XYZ file of N, CA and C in Angstrom:
579
model
N -193.481 -120.483 -79.571
C -192.832 -121.138 -78.197
C -191.598 -120.917 -78.339
N -190.569 -120.283 -77.750
C -188.655 -120.503 -77.923
C -188.443 -121.504 -78.233
N -187.289 -121.394 -79.563
C -186.574 -122.714 -80.156
C -185.244 -122.497 -78.980
N -185.301 -124.467 -78.668
C -183.904 -123.960 -78.064
C -182.620 -124.024 -78.683
N -181.626 -123.684 -78.069
C -180.895 -122.893 -77.996
C -179.765 -123.659 -78.692
N -179.531 -124.751 -78.608
C -178.677 -125.840 -79.650
C -179.839 -125.901 -80.250
N -180.825 -125.996 -80.813
C -181.387 -125.660 -82.365
C -180.850 -124.766 -83.193
N -181.258 -123.671 -82.149
C -180.863 -122.282 -83.324
C -179.028 -122.430 -83.353
N -178.300 -122.964 -82.765
C -176.904 -123.382 -82.875
C -176.500 -124.040 -83.944
N -177.291 -124.923 -83.968
C -176.738 -125.573 -85.198
C -177.866 -125.614 -86.338
N -178.830 -124.967 -86.022
C -179.507 -124.086 -87.954
C -179.944 -123.321 -87.675
N -178.903 -122.211 -87.504
C -179.511 -120.864 -87.583
C -180.252 -120.395 -88.018
N -180.984 -120.711 -89.646
C -181.691 -120.369 -90.124
C -183.391 -121.127 -89.769
N -183.349 -121.787 -88.764
C -184.792 -122.104 -88.113
C -185.454 -121.195 -87.581
N -186.572 -121.466 -87.353
C -187.814 -120.400 -87.601
C -188.809 -121.458 -86.766
N -189.581 -120.690 -86.234
C -190.826 -121.221 -85.181
C -192.066 -120.488 -86.404
N -193.396 -121.697 -86.554
C -193.999 -121.278 -87.614
C -195.396 -122.144 -87.068
N -196.769 -121.396 -87.585
C -197.985 -122.045 -86.769
C -197.874 -122.783 -87.972
N -198.774 -123.837 -87.630
C -199.281 -125.389 -88.126
C -199.885 -124.882 -89.709
N -200.269 -123.778 -89.659
C -201.814 -123.280 -91.128
C -199.835 -123.023 -92.062
N -199.425 -122.306 -91.400
C -198.374 -121.661 -92.328
C -196.760 -122.863 -93.119
N -197.080 -123.991 -92.209
C -196.534 -125.264 -92.727
C -196.995 -125.875 -94.296
N -198.323 -126.023 -94.244
C -198.762 -125.563 -95.840
C -197.636 -125.347 -96.993
N -196.566 -124.278 -96.557
C -196.027 -123.386 -97.318
C -194.806 -123.956 -97.647
N -194.256 -125.246 -96.644
C -192.856 -125.714 -97.193
C -193.003 -126.887 -98.371
N -191.905 -126.913 -98.892
C -192.043 -126.993 -100.246
C -192.024 -128.065 -99.751
N -193.063 -129.906 -100.768
C -192.979 -130.809 -101.189
C -192.163 -132.270 -101.326
N -191.550 -131.361 -101.238
C -190.361 -132.455 -101.849
C -189.463 -133.129 -101.140
N -190.139 -133.492 -99.317
C -189.480 -134.519 -98.651
C -188.527 -133.994 -98.201
N -187.772 -132.749 -98.191
C -186.541 -132.458 -97.557
C -186.770 -131.695 -96.586
N -187.987 -131.177 -96.642
C -187.727 -130.239 -95.029
C -188.524 -131.066 -93.715
N -187.308 -130.021 -92.352
C -187.625 -130.939 -91.363
C -187.855 -129.840 -90.388
N -189.419 -130.681 -89.449
C -189.852 -130.012 -88.584
C -189.299 -130.281 -87.920
N -188.622 -129.865 -86.647
C -188.659 -130.049 -85.137
C -189.845 -129.141 -84.482
N -190.188 -130.733 -84.152
C -191.776 -129.829 -83.261
C -191.225 -129.846 -81.599
N -192.174 -129.448 -81.141
C -191.893 -129.012 -79.475
C -192.699 -129.723 -78.897
N -192.831 -130.595 -78.098
C -194.317 -131.317 -77.654
C -194.664 -130.353 -76.721
N -196.128 -130.333 -76.359
C -196.741 -129.269 -75.639
C -197.341 -130.608 -74.203
N -197.220 -130.275 -73.053
C -198.414 -131.283 -72.294
C -199.851 -130.652 -72.623
N -200.548 -131.712 -72.179
C -201.693 -131.474 -71.651
C -202.865 -132.299 -73.191
N -201.520 -132.745 -74.207
C -202.533 -133.660 -75.564
C -201.812 -134.251 -75.760
N -202.820 -135.632 -76.334
C -201.743 -136.382 -76.663
C -200.695 -136.237 -77.761
N -199.774 -136.543 -78.235
C -199.159 -136.768 -79.499
C -199.655 -137.263 -80.692
N -200.990 -137.661 -80.237
C -201.298 -138.066 -82.029
C -202.356 -136.910 -81.814
N -202.900 -135.922 -81.103
C -203.605 -134.885 -81.438
C -202.399 -133.805 -81.584
N -201.610 -133.697 -81.451
C -200.478 -132.793 -81.675
C -199.658 -132.673 -83.141
N -199.359 -134.063 -83.347
C -198.991 -134.584 -84.688
C -199.707 -134.606 -86.028
N -201.165 -134.574 -85.640
C -201.770 -134.759 -86.870
C -202.035 -133.295 -87.308
N -202.098 -132.795 -87.219
C -202.640 -131.268 -87.765
C -200.889 -131.091 -88.466
N -200.115 -131.334 -88.135
C -198.903 -131.123 -88.312
C -198.616 -131.920 -89.796
N -198.792 -133.342 -89.518
C -199.303 -134.270 -91.094
C -199.908 -133.898 -91.854
N -200.763 -133.292 -91.184
C -202.014 -132.962 -92.735
C -201.629 -131.614 -93.181
N -200.600 -130.372 -92.540
C -200.462 -129.328 -93.403
C -199.419 -129.435 -93.596
N -197.861 -130.310 -93.573
C -197.429 -130.538 -94.077
C -196.935 -131.993 -94.477
N -197.299 -132.985 -95.151
C -197.482 -134.679 -95.179
C -196.020 -134.854 -96.068
N -195.111 -134.198 -96.066
C -194.141 -134.457 -96.690
C -193.316 -134.224 -96.327
N -193.539 -133.756 -95.065
C -192.270 -132.932 -94.344
C -192.191 -134.019 -93.417
N -190.481 -134.296 -93.377
C -189.507 -135.226 -91.888
C -189.589 -134.377 -91.114
N -190.281 -135.184 -90.012
C -191.052 -134.450 -88.413
C -189.729 -135.018 -87.623
N -189.647 -133.976 -86.494
C -188.263 -134.263 -85.264
C -189.174 -134.207 -84.246
N -189.622 -135.066 -83.595
C -190.214 -134.535 -82.000
C -189.473 -134.297 -81.102
N -189.843 -133.351 -80.795
C -188.643 -132.998 -79.330
C -189.619 -133.288 -77.998
N -188.798 -133.122 -77.157
C -189.725 -133.705 -75.606
C -188.903 -133.176 -74.438
N -189.735 -132.226 -73.650
C -189.046 -132.227 -72.234
C -188.722 -133.258 -71.693
N -189.359 -133.968 -71.505
C -188.956 -135.092 -70.594
C -189.627 -136.601 -71.402
N -188.230 -137.067 -72.260
C -188.208 -137.953 -73.488
C -188.616 -139.710 -72.139
N -189.511 -140.235 -72.966
C -189.696 -141.365 -72.520
C -190.161 -142.647 -73.704
N -190.131 -143.578 -73.407
C -190.232 -144.727 -74.296
C -191.548 -144.616 -75.002
N -192.141 -145.006 -74.408
C -193.618 -145.084 -74.905
C -194.085 -143.381 -75.346
N -193.650 -142.404 -75.019
C -193.898 -141.412 -75.950
C -193.309 -141.457 -77.008
N -191.853 -142.189 -77.114
C -190.965 -142.582 -78.130
C -191.470 -142.268 -79.525
N -192.630 -144.432 -79.177
C -193.436 -145.654 -79.470
C -194.640 -144.181 -80.552
N -194.925 -143.804 -79.409
C -195.799 -143.039 -80.171
C -195.798 -141.713 -81.189
N -195.029 -141.320 -81.176
C -194.511 -140.387 -82.281
C -194.111 -141.193 -83.203
N -193.276 -142.710 -83.126
C -193.052 -143.091 -84.371
C -194.381 -143.978 -85.197
N -195.412 -144.252 -84.495
C -196.160 -144.998 -84.662
C -197.410 -143.602 -85.269
N -196.954 -142.696 -85.135
C -197.235 -141.037 -86.107
C -196.232 -140.997 -87.338
N -195.144 -141.944 -87.804
C -194.662 -141.442 -88.911
C -193.552 -140.349 -88.427
N -193.369 -139.748 -87.074
C -192.320 -138.824 -87.257
C -190.970 -139.753 -87.113
N -190.020 -139.090 -87.921
C -188.428 -139.509 -87.888
C -187.513 -139.768 -87.681
N -187.865 -138.946 -85.887
C -186.966 -138.531 -85.146
C -187.420 -138.124 -83.990
N -187.030 -138.674 -82.907
C -187.633 -138.671 -81.334
C -186.253 -138.028 -80.323
N -186.384 -137.106 -79.381
C -185.236 -136.476 -78.408
C -185.660 -135.864 -77.675
N -184.758 -135.601 -76.943
C -184.606 -134.598 -76.275
C -184.691 -132.794 -76.252
N -185.443 -132.233 -76.287
C -185.628 -130.920 -76.291
C -184.279 -130.035 -75.743
N -183.845 -130.474 -75.178
C -182.071 -130.203 -74.574
C -180.884 -130.741 -74.987
N -181.326 -131.312 -75.951
C -180.070 -132.215 -77.002
C -179.310 -131.565 -77.514
N -177.657 -131.662 -77.043
C -177.036 -130.812 -77.620
C -177.295 -130.572 -79.319
N -176.319 -129.783 -79.641
C -175.883 -129.029 -81.067
C -175.448 -130.273 -82.058
N -174.569 -131.145 -82.113
C -173.662 -132.612 -82.222
C -175.186 -133.167 -82.423
N -175.885 -133.660 -81.142
C -176.599 -134.717 -81.708
C -177.949 -134.461 -82.334
N -178.261 -132.932 -82.659
C -179.440 -132.334 -83.455
C -178.528 -132.407 -85.263
N -177.177 -132.120 -85.146
C -176.600 -132.018 -86.798
C -176.590 -133.564 -86.843
N -176.458 -134.561 -86.233
C -176.669 -135.979 -86.038
C -177.449 -136.590 -86.361
N -179.120 -136.409 -85.836
C -180.298 -136.320 -86.394
C -181.118 -136.051 -87.470
N -180.407 -134.826 -88.098
C -180.838 -133.845 -88.889
C -179.674 -134.820 -90.315
N -178.856 -135.037 -89.972
C -178.201 -136.286 -90.929
C -179.099 -137.321 -91.257
N -179.226 -137.991 -90.204
C -179.981 -139.233 -90.439
C -181.297 -139.083 -90.997
N -182.315 -138.187 -90.823
C -183.381 -138.090 -90.913
C -183.551 -137.735 -92.544
N -182.447 -135.972 -93.187
C -182.560 -136.302 -94.295
C -182.124 -137.377 -95.442
N -180.853 -138.376 -94.857
C -180.419 -139.420 -95.224
C -181.958 -140.694 -95.707
N -183.159 -140.618 -95.112
C -183.886 -141.460 -94.973
C -184.517 -142.088 -93.740
N -183.011 -141.825 -93.123
C -183.493 -143.030 -91.573
C -184.237 -142.127 -90.757
N -184.259 -143.242 -89.687
C -185.358 -142.752 -88.586
C -184.135 -142.469 -86.944
N -183.574 -141.899 -86.385
C -183.202 -142.004 -85.477
C -184.012 -142.484 -84.369
N -183.065 -143.400 -83.270
C -184.136 -143.993 -82.319
C -182.995 -143.666 -81.404
N -183.598 -142.994 -80.317
C -182.286 -142.853 -79.187
C -182.071 -144.200 -79.018
N -181.286 -144.179 -78.000
C -180.635 -145.182 -77.503
C -181.331 -145.794 -76.467
N -182.165 -145.416 -76.010
C -183.317 -146.045 -74.373
C -183.403 -147.174 -75.124
N -184.079 -146.505 -76.216
C -185.377 -147.316 -76.953
C -184.653 -148.306 -77.981
N -183.344 -147.948 -78.398
C -182.666 -148.939 -78.723
C -182.610 -150.077 -78.011
N -181.757 -150.165 -77.159
C -181.327 -150.596 -76.372
C -182.452 -151.955 -75.779
N -183.556 -151.522 -75.700
C -184.887 -152.622 -75.499
C -184.916 -153.313 -76.621
N -185.274 -152.439 -77.961
C -185.216 -153.637 -78.864
C -184.438 -154.578 -79.276
N -183.027 -154.305 -79.435
C -181.808 -154.863 -79.040
C -181.653 -155.982 -78.302
N -181.579 -155.640 -76.877
C -181.093 -156.144 -75.701
C -182.323 -157.018 -75.162
N -183.009 -157.646 -75.939
C -183.984 -158.440 -75.237
C -184.988 -158.038 -74.898
N -185.649 -156.783 -75.594
C -186.972 -156.247 -75.525
C -188.243 -157.168 -76.299
N -187.944 -158.141 -77.008
C -189.133 -158.454 -77.977
C -188.705 -159.988 -77.782
N -190.076 -160.117 -77.474
C -190.471 -161.444 -76.952
C -189.972 -162.818 -77.981
N -189.449 -163.798 -77.103
C -189.412 -165.227 -77.894
C -189.898 -165.282 -79.255
N -189.304 -165.703 -80.214
C -189.325 -165.720 -81.441
C -190.848 -167.472 -81.176
N -190.783 -168.138 -80.702
C -192.688 -168.570 -80.620
C -193.611 -168.090 -80.462
N -193.137 -167.271 -79.632
C -194.558 -166.063 -79.005
C -194.453 -165.096 -80.170
N -193.701 -164.691 -80.186
C -194.112 -163.327 -81.253
C -195.086 -164.042 -82.711
N -194.291 -165.567 -83.082
C -194.815 -166.153 -84.066
C -196.585 -166.465 -84.084
N -196.688 -166.825 -82.769
C -197.826 -166.804 -82.123
C -198.500 -165.648 -82.455
N -198.291 -164.742 -81.820
C -198.813 -163.107 -81.868
C -199.506 -162.166 -83.071
N -198.309 -162.894 -83.677
C -198.264 -161.893 -84.998
C -199.378 -162.666 -85.756
N -199.964 -161.515 -86.667
C -201.446 -162.187 -87.143
C -202.329 -162.996 -86.754
N -202.146 -163.247 -85.443
C -203.185 -163.747 -84.628
C -203.446 -162.714 -83.226
N -202.650 -162.092 -83.241
C -203.037 -161.703 -81.792
C -204.347 -160.747 -81.862
N -204.522 -159.688 -82.680
C -206.147 -159.073 -82.968
C -206.985 -160.333 -81.854
N -206.772 -161.882 -82.248
C -208.162 -162.849 -82.572
C -208.421 -162.672 -81.403
N -207.194 -162.925 -80.231
C -207.309 -163.800 -79.169
C -207.848 -162.656 -78.171
N -207.742 -160.959 -77.963
C -208.435 -160.304 -77.434
C -209.702 -160.071 -77.445
N -210.464 -159.400 -76.543
C -211.748 -159.197 -76.616
C -211.974 -157.717 -77.243
N -212.978 -157.333 -77.463
C -212.862 -156.311 -78.060
C -212.691 -154.666 -77.442
N -212.615 -155.336 -76.027
C -212.129 -153.719 -74.959
C -210.597 -153.378 -75.380
N -209.867 -154.974 -74.736
C -208.644 -155.823 -74.720
C -207.971 -154.782 -76.287
N -208.850 -155.235 -77.359
C -207.952 -154.538 -78.215
C -207.940 -153.158 -77.969
N -208.753 -152.343 -78.052
C -208.880 -150.572 -77.877
C -207.826 -150.596 -76.818
N -207.918 -151.117 -75.633
C -206.972 -150.410 -75.059
C -204.932 -151.091 -75.474
N -205.181 -151.742 -75.936
C -203.566 -152.762 -76.639
C -203.714 -151.106 -78.168
N -204.519 -150.957 -78.651
C -204.350 -149.685 -79.973
C -203.624 -148.331 -78.837
N -204.740 -147.622 -77.548
C -204.301 -146.496 -76.949
C -203.323 -147.036 -76.371
N -202.384 -147.381 -76.069
C -201.448 -148.188 -75.784
C -200.067 -147.336 -76.637
N -200.415 -148.279 -77.577
C -199.858 -147.711 -79.330
C -199.332 -146.297 -79.600
N -200.634 -145.522 -79.277
C -200.396 -144.235 -79.487
C -199.774 -143.601 -78.423
N -199.047 -144.448 -77.251
C -198.913 -143.612 -76.351
C -199.507 -142.851 -75.177
N -201.023 -143.175 -75.209
C -201.949 -142.999 -73.710
C -201.583 -143.248 -72.685
N -202.113 -142.740 -71.972
C -201.412 -143.168 -70.045
C -202.311 -144.032 -69.845
N -202.457 -144.759 -68.761
C -204.082 -145.089 -68.273
C -204.695 -144.665 -67.871
N -204.735 -143.228 -67.037
C -205.891 -142.144 -67.071
C -206.278 -141.992 -68.503
N -205.602 -142.015 -69.274
C -206.352 -141.353 -70.635
C -206.954 -142.144 -71.160
N -206.443 -142.979 -71.294
C -207.597 -144.548 -71.580
C -208.659 -144.672 -70.897
N -208.788 -144.577 -69.852
C -209.720 -144.414 -69.190
C -211.020 -143.868 -69.140
N -210.014 -142.227 -69.327
C -211.156 -141.298 -69.622
C -211.753 -141.256 -71.224
N -210.762 -141.992 -71.969
C -211.336 -141.897 -73.279
C -212.109 -143.460 -73.363
N -212.391 -143.962 -72.479
C -212.759 -145.220 -72.963
C -214.127 -144.924 -71.557
N -214.660 -144.068 -70.608
C -215.343 -143.988 -69.815
C -215.198 -145.598 -68.226
N -213.974 -145.326 -68.429
C -213.918 -146.652 -67.182
C -213.350 -146.395 -66.305
N -212.965 -147.258 -65.216
C -211.816 -146.601 -64.115
C -210.411 -147.277 -64.935
N -209.509 -146.621 -63.811
C -208.698 -146.919 -64.324
C -207.949 -147.824 -63.238
N -208.259 -148.210 -62.672
C -207.952 -149.583 -62.001
C -208.836 -150.882 -63.673
N -209.572 -150.727 -63.862
C -209.948 -151.596 -65.378
C -209.421 -151.623 -66.143
N -208.697 -150.513 -66.812
C -208.034 -149.998 -67.951
C -206.732 -151.147 -67.083
N -205.774 -151.239 -65.695
C -204.923 -152.019 -65.557
C -205.388 -153.540 -65.814
N -205.879 -153.790 -64.968
C -206.825 -155.090 -65.455
C -207.059 -155.669 -66.817
N -207.370 -154.867 -68.509
C -207.419 -155.523 -69.168
C -205.670 -155.248 -70.220
N -204.800 -154.027 -69.377
C -203.868 -154.504 -69.792
C -202.579 -155.932 -69.282
N -203.190 -156.200 -67.750
C -202.526 -156.833 -67.293
C -203.091 -158.058 -68.073
N -204.789 -158.022 -68.536
C -204.669 -159.326 -69.379
C -204.477 -159.728 -70.902
N -203.924 -158.202 -71.758
C -203.630 -158.093 -72.774
C -201.927 -158.727 -72.329
N -201.201 -158.337 -71.956
C -200.087 -159.108 -71.581
C -199.685 -160.310 -71.359
N -201.294 -161.058 -70.230
C -201.281 -162.427 -70.268
C -201.607 -163.064 -72.187
N -202.251 -162.950 -71.898
C -202.387 -163.134 -73.356
C -201.987 -163.329 -74.467
N -200.867 -162.492 -74.273
C -199.524 -162.536 -75.693
C -198.604 -162.344 -75.422
N -198.490 -163.177 -73.794
C -197.345 -163.371 -73.547
C -195.925 -162.522 -73.870
N -196.561 -161.611 -73.870
C -195.469 -160.285 -73.600
C -195.339 -159.354 -72.706
N -193.914 -158.671 -71.783
C -193.020 -158.886 -70.654
C -193.909 -157.454 -70.858
N -193.784 -156.313 -71.011
C -194.064 -154.839 -71.082
C -194.853 -154.160 -72.285
N -195.422 -152.642 -72.137
C -196.502 -152.159 -72.714
C -195.605 -151.611 -74.491
N -194.294 -151.684 -73.804
C -193.176 -151.192 -74.981
C -193.659 -152.421 -76.302
N -193.780 -153.466 -75.501
C -193.392 -154.841 -76.058
C -194.725 -154.814 -76.996
N -195.919 -154.561 -76.238
C -197.376 -154.621 -77.108
C -197.112 -153.359 -77.695
N -196.830 -152.086 -77.342
C -196.554 -151.306 -78.292
C -196.506 -151.687 -79.892
N -194.985 -152.553 -80.199
C -194.260 -152.570 -80.538
C -195.155 -153.622 -81.537
N -195.864 -154.278 -81.213
C -196.270 -155.053 -81.468
C -197.920 -154.331 -82.632
N -198.535 -153.871 -81.932
C -199.595 -153.362 -82.160
C -199.369 -152.713 -83.496
N -198.129 -152.211 -83.098
C -197.892 -151.094 -84.309
C -197.603 -152.254 -85.606
N -197.104 -153.404 -85.293
C -196.376 -154.201 -86.837
C -197.569 -154.789 -86.781
N -198.719 -154.917 -86.667
C -199.858 -156.088 -86.848
C -200.611 -154.546 -87.348
């Protein structure tokens, strides 16, 4: 896959590597892997082999069409950053700096949702944390976990051998039972729990 222009400009020594060759990277936790997502596979399917080959590497996930659920899925797989493949050189340098210092780069959109009222009210959250899984049926729990790793309704339906309509019903029931507003809140809750 071709290396994005801004990435080449920011890091002239960056090179494309096949997954098996990632095991040659130093295991000191200083190597950054800039991983360009491919379509047709879940984030879990793409990140798991990278994490297995280079467990100490710092992974930055780059997406051609970034979205919040995909970002959450990347972070649930222990990525250190998630950004647009077409981000400018200055942004990429900032991302590298944050990640190298042990931080996590969260884009503005998802940060606004986390800070700007996307979290459930404190009493609702207290009710849900530690107990949220107990109020769900087995199928609802399975759907909640699938949402947390970034699967779409269609992917969940295929995986569980049910219709998309049934998935939507499960998602609605889960959100109602846990008093959550959206899939983002659900993904955050599952990740924390």
